[in-house]
Short mmCIF file of C-alpha atoms and ligand atoms in Angstrom, two decimals:
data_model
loop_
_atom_site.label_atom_id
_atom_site.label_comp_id
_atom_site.label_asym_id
_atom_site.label_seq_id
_atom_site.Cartn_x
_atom_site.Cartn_y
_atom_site.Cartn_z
CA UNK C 24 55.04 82.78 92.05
CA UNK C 25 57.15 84.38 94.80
CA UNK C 26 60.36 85.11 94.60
CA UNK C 27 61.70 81.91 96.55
CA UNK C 28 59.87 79.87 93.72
CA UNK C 29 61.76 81.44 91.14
CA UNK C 30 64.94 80.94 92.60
CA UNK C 31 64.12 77.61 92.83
CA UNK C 32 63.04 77.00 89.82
CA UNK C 33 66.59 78.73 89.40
CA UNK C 34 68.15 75.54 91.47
CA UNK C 35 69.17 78.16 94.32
CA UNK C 36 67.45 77.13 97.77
CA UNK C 37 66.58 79.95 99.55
CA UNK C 38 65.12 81.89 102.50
CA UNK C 39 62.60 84.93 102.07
CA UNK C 40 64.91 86.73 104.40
CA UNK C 41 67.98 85.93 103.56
CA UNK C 42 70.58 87.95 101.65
CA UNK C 43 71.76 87.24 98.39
CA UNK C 44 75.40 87.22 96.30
CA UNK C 45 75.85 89.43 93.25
CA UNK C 46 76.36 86.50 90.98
CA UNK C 47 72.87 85.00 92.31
CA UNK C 48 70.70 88.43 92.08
CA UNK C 49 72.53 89.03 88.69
CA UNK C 50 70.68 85.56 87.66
CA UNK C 51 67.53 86.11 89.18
CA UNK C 52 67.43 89.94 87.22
CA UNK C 53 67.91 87.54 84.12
CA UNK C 54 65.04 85.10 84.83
CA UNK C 55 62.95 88.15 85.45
CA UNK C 56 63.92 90.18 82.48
CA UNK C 57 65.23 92.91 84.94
CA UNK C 58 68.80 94.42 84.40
CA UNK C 59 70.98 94.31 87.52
CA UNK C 60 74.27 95.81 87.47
CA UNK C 61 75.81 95.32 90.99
CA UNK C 62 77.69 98.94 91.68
CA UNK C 63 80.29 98.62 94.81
CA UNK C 64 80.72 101.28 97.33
CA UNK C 65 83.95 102.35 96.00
CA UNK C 66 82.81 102.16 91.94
CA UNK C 67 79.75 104.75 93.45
CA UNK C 68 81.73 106.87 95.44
CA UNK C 69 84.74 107.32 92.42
CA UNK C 70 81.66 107.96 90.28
CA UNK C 71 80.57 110.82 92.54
CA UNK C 72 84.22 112.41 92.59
CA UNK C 73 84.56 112.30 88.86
CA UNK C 74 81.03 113.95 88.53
CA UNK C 75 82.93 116.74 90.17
CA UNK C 76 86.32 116.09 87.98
CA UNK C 77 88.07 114.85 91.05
CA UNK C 78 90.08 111.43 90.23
CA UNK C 79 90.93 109.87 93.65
CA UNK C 80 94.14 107.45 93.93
CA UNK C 81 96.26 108.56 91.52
CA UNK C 82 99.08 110.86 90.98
CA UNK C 83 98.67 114.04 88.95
CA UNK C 84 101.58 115.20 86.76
CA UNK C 85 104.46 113.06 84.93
CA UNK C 86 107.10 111.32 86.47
CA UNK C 87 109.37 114.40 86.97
CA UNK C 88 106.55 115.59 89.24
CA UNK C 89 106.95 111.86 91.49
CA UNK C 90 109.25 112.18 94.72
CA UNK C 91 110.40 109.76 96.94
CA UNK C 92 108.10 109.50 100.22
CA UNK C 93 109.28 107.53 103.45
CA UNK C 94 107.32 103.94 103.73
CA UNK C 95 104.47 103.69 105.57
CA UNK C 96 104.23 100.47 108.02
CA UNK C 97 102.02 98.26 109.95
CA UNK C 98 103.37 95.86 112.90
CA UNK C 99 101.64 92.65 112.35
CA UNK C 100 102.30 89.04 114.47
CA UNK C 101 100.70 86.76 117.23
CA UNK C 102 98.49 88.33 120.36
CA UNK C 103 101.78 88.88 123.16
CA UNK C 104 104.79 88.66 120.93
CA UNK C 105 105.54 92.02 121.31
CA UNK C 106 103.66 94.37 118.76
CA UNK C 107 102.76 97.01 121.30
CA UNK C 108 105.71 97.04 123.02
CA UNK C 109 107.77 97.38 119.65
CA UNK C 110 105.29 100.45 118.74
CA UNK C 111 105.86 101.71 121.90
CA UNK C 112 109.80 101.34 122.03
CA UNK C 113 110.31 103.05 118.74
CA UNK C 114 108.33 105.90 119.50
CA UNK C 115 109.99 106.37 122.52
CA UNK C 116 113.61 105.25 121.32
CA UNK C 117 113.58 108.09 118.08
CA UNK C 118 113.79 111.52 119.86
CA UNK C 119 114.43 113.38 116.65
CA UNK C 120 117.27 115.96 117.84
CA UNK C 121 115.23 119.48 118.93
CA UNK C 122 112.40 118.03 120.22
CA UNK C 123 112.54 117.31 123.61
CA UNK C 124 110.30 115.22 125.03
CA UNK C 125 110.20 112.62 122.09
CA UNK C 126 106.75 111.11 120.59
CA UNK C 127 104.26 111.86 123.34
CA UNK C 128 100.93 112.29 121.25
CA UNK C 129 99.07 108.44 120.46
CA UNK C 130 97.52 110.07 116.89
CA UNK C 131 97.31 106.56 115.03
CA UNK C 132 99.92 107.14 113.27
CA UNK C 133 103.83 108.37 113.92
CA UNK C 134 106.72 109.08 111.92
CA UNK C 135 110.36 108.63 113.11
CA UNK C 136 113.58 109.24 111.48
CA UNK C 137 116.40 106.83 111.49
CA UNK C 138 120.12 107.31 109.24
CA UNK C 139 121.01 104.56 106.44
CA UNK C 140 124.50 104.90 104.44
CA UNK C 141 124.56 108.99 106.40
CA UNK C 142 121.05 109.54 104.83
CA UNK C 143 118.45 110.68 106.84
CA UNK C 144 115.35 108.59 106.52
CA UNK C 145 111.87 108.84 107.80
CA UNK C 146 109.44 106.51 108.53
CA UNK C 147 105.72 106.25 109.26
CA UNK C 148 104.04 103.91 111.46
CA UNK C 149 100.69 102.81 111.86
CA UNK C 150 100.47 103.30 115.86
CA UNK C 151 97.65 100.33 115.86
CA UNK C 152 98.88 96.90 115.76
CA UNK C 153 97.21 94.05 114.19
CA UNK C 154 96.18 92.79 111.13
CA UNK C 155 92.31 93.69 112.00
CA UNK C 156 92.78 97.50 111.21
CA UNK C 157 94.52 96.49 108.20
CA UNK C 158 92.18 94.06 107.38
CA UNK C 159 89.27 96.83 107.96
CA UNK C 160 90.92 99.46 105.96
CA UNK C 161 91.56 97.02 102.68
CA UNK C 162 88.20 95.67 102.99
CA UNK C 163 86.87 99.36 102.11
CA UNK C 164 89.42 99.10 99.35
CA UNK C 165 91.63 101.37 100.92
CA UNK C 166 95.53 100.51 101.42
CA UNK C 167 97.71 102.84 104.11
CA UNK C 168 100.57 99.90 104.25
CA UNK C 169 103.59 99.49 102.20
CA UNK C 170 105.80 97.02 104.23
CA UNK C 171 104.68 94.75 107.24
CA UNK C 172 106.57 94.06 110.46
CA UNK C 173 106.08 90.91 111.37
CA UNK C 174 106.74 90.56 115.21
CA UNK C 175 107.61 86.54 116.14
CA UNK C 176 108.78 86.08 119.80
CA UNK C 177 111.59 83.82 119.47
CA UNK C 178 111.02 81.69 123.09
CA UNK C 179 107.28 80.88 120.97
CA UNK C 180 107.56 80.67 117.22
CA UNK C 181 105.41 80.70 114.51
CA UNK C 182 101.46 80.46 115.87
CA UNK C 183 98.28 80.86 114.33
CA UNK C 184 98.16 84.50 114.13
CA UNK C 185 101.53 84.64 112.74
CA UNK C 186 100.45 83.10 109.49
CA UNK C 187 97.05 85.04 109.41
CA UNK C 188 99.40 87.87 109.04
CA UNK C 189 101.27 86.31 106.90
CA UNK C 190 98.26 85.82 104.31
CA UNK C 191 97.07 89.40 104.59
CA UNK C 192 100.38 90.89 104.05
CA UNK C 193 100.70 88.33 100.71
CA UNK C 194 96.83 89.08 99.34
CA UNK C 195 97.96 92.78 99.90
CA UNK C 196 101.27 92.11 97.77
CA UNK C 197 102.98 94.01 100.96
CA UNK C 198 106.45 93.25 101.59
CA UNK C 199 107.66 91.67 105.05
CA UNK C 200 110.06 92.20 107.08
CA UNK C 201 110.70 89.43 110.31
CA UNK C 202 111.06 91.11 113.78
CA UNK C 203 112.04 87.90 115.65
CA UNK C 204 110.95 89.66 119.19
CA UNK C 205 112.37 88.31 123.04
CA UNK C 206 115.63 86.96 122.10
CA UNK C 207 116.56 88.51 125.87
CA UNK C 208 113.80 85.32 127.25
CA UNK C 209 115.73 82.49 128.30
CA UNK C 210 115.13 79.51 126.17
CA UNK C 211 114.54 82.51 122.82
CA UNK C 212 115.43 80.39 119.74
CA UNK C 213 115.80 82.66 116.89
CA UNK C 214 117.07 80.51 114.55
CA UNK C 215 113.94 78.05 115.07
CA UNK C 216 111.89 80.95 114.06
CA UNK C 217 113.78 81.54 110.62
CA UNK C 218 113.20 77.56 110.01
CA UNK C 219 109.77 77.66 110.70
CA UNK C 220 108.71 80.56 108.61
CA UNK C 221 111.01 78.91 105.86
CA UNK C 222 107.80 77.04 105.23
CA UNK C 223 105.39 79.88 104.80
CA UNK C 224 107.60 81.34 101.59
CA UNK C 225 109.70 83.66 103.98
CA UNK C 226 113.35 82.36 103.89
CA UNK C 227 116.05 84.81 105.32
CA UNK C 228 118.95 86.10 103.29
CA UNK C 229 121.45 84.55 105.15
CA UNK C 230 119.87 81.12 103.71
CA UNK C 231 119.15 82.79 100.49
CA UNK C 232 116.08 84.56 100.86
CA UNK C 233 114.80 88.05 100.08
CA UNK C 234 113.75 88.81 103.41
CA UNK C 235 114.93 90.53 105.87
CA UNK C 236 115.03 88.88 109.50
CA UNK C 237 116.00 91.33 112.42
CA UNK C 238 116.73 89.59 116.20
CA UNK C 239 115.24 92.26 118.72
CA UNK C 240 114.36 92.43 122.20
CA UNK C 241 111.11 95.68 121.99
CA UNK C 242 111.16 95.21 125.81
CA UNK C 243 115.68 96.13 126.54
CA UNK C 244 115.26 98.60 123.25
CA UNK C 245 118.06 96.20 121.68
CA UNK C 246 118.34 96.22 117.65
CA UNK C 247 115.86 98.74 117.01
CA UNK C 248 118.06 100.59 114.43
CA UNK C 249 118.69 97.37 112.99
CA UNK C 250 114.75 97.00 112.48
CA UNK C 251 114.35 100.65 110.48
CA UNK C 252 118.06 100.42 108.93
CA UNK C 253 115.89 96.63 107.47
CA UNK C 254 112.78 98.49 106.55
CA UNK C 255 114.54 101.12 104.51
CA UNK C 256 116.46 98.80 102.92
CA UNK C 257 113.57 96.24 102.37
CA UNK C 258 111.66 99.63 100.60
CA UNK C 259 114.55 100.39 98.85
CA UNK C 260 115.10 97.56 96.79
CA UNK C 261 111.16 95.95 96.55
CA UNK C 262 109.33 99.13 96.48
CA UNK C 263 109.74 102.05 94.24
CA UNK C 264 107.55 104.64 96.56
CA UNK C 265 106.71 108.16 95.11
CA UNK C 266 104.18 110.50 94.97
CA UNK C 267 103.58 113.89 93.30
CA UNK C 268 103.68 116.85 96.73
CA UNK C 269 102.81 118.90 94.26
CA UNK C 270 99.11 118.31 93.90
CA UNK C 271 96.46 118.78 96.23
CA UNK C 272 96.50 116.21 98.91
CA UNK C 273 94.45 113.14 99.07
CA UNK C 274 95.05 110.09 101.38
CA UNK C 275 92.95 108.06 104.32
CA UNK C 276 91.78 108.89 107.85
CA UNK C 277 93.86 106.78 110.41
CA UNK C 278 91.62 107.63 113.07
CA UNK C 279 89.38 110.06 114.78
CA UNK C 280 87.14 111.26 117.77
CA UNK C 281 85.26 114.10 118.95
CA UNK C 282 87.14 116.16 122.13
CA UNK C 283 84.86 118.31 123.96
CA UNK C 284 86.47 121.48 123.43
CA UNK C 285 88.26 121.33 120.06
CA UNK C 286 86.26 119.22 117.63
CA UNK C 287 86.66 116.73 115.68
CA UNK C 288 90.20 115.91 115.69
CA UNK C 289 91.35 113.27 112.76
CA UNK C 290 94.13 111.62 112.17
CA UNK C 291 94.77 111.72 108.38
CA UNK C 292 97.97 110.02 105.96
CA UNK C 293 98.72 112.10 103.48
CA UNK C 294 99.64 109.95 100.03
CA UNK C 295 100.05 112.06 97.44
CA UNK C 296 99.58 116.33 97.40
CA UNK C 297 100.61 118.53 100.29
CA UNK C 298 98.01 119.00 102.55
CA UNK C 299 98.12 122.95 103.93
CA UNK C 300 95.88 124.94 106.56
CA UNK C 301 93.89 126.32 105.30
CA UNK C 302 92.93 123.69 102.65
CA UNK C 303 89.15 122.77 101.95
CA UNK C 304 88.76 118.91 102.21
CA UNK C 305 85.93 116.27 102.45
CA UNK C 306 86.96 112.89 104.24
CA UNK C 307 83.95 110.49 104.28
CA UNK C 308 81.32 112.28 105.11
CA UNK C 309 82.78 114.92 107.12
CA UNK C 310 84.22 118.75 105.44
CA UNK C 311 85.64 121.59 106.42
CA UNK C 312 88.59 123.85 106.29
CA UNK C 313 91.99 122.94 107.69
CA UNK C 314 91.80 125.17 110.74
CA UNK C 315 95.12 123.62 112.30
CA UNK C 316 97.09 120.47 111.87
CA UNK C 317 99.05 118.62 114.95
CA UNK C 318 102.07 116.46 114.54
CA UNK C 319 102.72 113.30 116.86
CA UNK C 320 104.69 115.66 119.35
CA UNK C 321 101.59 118.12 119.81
CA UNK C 322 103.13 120.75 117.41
CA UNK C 323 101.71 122.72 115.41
CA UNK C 324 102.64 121.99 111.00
CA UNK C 325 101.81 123.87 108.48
CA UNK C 326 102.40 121.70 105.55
CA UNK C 327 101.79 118.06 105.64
CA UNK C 328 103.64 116.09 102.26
CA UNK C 329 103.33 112.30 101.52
CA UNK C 330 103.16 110.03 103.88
CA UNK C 331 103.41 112.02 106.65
CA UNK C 332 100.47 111.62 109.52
CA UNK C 333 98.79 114.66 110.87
CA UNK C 334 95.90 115.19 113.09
CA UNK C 335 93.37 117.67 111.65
CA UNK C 336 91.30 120.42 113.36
CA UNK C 337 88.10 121.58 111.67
CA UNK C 338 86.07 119.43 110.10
CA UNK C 339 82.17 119.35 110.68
CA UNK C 340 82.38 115.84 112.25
CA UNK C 341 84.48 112.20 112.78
CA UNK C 342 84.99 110.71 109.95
CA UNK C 343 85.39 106.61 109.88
CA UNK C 344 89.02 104.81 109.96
CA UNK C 345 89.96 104.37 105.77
CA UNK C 346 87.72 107.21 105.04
CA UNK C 347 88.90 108.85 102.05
CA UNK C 348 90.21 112.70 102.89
CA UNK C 349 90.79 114.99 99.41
CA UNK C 350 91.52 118.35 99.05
CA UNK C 351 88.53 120.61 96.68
CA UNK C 352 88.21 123.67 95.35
CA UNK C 353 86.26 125.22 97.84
CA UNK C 354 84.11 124.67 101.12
CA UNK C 355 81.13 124.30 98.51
CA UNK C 356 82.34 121.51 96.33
CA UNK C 357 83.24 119.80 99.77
CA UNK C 358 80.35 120.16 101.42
CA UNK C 359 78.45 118.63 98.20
CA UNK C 360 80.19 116.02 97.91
CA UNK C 361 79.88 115.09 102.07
CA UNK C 362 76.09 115.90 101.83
CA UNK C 363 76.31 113.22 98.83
CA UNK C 364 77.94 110.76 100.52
CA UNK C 365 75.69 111.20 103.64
CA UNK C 366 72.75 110.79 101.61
CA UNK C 367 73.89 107.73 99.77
CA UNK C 368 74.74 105.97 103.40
CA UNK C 369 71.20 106.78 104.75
CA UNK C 370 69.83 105.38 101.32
CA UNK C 371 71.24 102.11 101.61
CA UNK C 372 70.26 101.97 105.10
CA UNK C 373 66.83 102.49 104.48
CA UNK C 374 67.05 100.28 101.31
CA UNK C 375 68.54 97.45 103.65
CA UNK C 376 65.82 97.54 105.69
CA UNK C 377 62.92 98.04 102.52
CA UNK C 378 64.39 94.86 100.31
CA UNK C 379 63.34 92.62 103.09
CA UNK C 380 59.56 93.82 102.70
CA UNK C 381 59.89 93.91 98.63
CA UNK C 382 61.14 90.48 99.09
CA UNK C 383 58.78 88.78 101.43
CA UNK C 384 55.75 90.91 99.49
CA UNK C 385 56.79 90.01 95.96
CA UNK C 386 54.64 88.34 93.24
CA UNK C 387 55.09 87.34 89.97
CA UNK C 388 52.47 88.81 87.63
P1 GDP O 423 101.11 92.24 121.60
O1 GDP O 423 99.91 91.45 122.07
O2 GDP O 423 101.74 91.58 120.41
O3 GDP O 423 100.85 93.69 121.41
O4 GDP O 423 102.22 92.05 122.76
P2 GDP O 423 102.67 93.13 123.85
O5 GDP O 423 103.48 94.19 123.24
O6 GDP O 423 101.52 93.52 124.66
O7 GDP O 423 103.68 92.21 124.69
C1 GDP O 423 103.23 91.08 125.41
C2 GDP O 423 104.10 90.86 126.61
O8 GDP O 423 105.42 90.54 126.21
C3 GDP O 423 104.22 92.10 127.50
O9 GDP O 423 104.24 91.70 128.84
C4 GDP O 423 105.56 92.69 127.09
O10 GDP O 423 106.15 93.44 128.11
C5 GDP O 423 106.35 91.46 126.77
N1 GDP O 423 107.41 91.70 125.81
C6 GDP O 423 107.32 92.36 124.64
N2 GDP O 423 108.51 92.40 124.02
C7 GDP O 423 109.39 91.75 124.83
C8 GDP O 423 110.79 91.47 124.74
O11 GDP O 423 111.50 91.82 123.81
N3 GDP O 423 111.32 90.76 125.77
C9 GDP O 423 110.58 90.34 126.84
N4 GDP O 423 111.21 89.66 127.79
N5 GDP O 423 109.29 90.61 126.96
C10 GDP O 423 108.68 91.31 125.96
MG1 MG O 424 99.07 94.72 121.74
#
């Protein structure tokens, strides 16, 4: 028999070319006295850290060793309500006093301070809007965000994209905070918007919510303090964020590319360690030593702690957006473990494109 006759026998209806869910192969290993055990990208690659005594994603150390670290966000909302121009207006608004010039570098990622209660307070932004990149990232079982701006231009309301965002930020169990964008358009109804998203589980405290609704205008610059004063605030009392700077540093790859004379420069997030120059890491299936690291103003930083965004000089090549970046030992143990991971990506390429011929070929003895 070939294999689509024992899958029917199996009550599954199926191509010769078609590809298959884990619960249905898991079945068909059954029926054929074969043992499948499905193994997901992430269970291998943890697998292939821990043959090296590397755990990835966790703190090191006891709670003494945990710091706070400033919340890392993503602007989320409908297609023209404003994300860009938010992004845009608080990296432009936050000249942090000293450095002239304010935010001029677009590294994927930026980190501005803002003052709550006389504290200073920093925090990082994902310089990509959308829920796609966040989407992407999560999807690969990685997770840069801890709060969500949700950008809703008050002269449109609540559209289709709005609650998209609204179910990603909930699946990822991210808080939200309401940027109700425009309220400078003639005709902005602000209030509307707070109604509307009543029905989607967000209800404002003001009608005795948890969330945090700020009215803002990204294009005249108006209420932006108001915004970060709200995200602090919102991470203060839903989020308990710390993370051990004193191990070595492990966290994602915002974004990279190659420039011509320079390298491969990648953005990185550190989220737990301190990540130094000098520093042997592996991110995907890229290595090298730290040669420099860049901040979002083009300066040079020697030490990187968590969640702080840094663009790195010197690894062999661009690694992938979510990509996981750790610090080793040594340039050995990172170029092992890249080599590994290379290896295993051209394996399932080539065993992509093989399962098609095993399946088409296949008898039943
Ligand atoms: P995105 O698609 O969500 O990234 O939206 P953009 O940031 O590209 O903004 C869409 C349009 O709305 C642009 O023309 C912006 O200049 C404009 N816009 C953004 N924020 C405001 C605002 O607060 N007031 C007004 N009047 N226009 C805005
Ligand atoms: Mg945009």
């Amino acid at each position: 028999a070939s294999l689509v006759q024992v899958m029917m026998h199996l009550g599954e209806m199926v191509t010769a070319t078609q590809s298959l869910p884990d619960e249905t192969l898991q079945l068909l290993g059954e029926e054929l006295k074969y043992n499948v055990s499905v193994v997901s990208p992430e269970d291998e690659d943890r697998e292939l850290l821990e043959s090296f005594s590397i755990e990835f994603g966790e703190d090191s150390g006891t709670d003494e060793d945990l710091r706070p670290r400033p919340p890392v966000v993503t602007v989320m909302g409908h297609v023209d309500h404003g994300k860009t121009k938010l992004l845009d207006t608080v990296r432009n608004s936050n000249v942090v006093s000293g450095e002239a010039g304010g935010i001029t570098q677009h590294i994927g990622a930026y980190q501005v301070s803002t003052t709550v209660d006389g504290e200073e307070r920093k925090i990082t932004f994902i310089d990509t809007p959308g829920h796609e990149a966040f989407t992407a990232m999560r999807a690969r079982g990685a997770q840069a965000t801890d709060i969500a701006v949700l950008v809703v231009a008050a002269d449109d309301g609540v559209k289709p994209q709005t609650a998209e965002a609204i179910d990603h930020a909930k699946a990822a169990e991210v808080p939200i905070v309401v940027a109700v964008n425009k309220i400078d358009v003639e005709g902005a109804d602000p209030q509307r918007v707070r109604a509307q998203l009543t029905e989607y589980g967000l209800v404002a405290e003001e009608y005795g919510g948890d969330v945090q609704f700020v009215d803002i205008s990204a294009l005249r610059g108006e209420n932006i303090d108001a915004l970060l004063e709200s995200i602090v605030l919102t991470s203060d009392a839903a989020l308990d964020l710390r993370a051990n700077p004193g191990m070595e540093a492990q966290g994602l790859a915002i974004e990279a590319y190659l420039d011509r004379g320079r390298g491969s420069m990648a953005t990185v997030l550190v989220q737990r360690g301190t990540l130094n120059v000098g520093d042997s890491i592996v991110c995907g299936d890229a290595y090298g030593r730290v040669r420099a690291m860049l901040d979002e103003h083009g300066e040079n930083v020697e030490h990187a702690e968590p969640s702080r965004p840094v663009q790195v000089l010197g690894l062999t090549n661009v690694p992938s957006a979510g990509d996981n970046f750790l610090v080793v030992k040594d340039d050995r143990v990172a170029r092992q473990i890249a080599n590994q991971r290379e290896a295993r990506e051209r394996f399932a390429q080539q065993a992509k494109a093989a399962r098609r011929v095993t399946m088409e070929n296949w008898q039943k003895t």
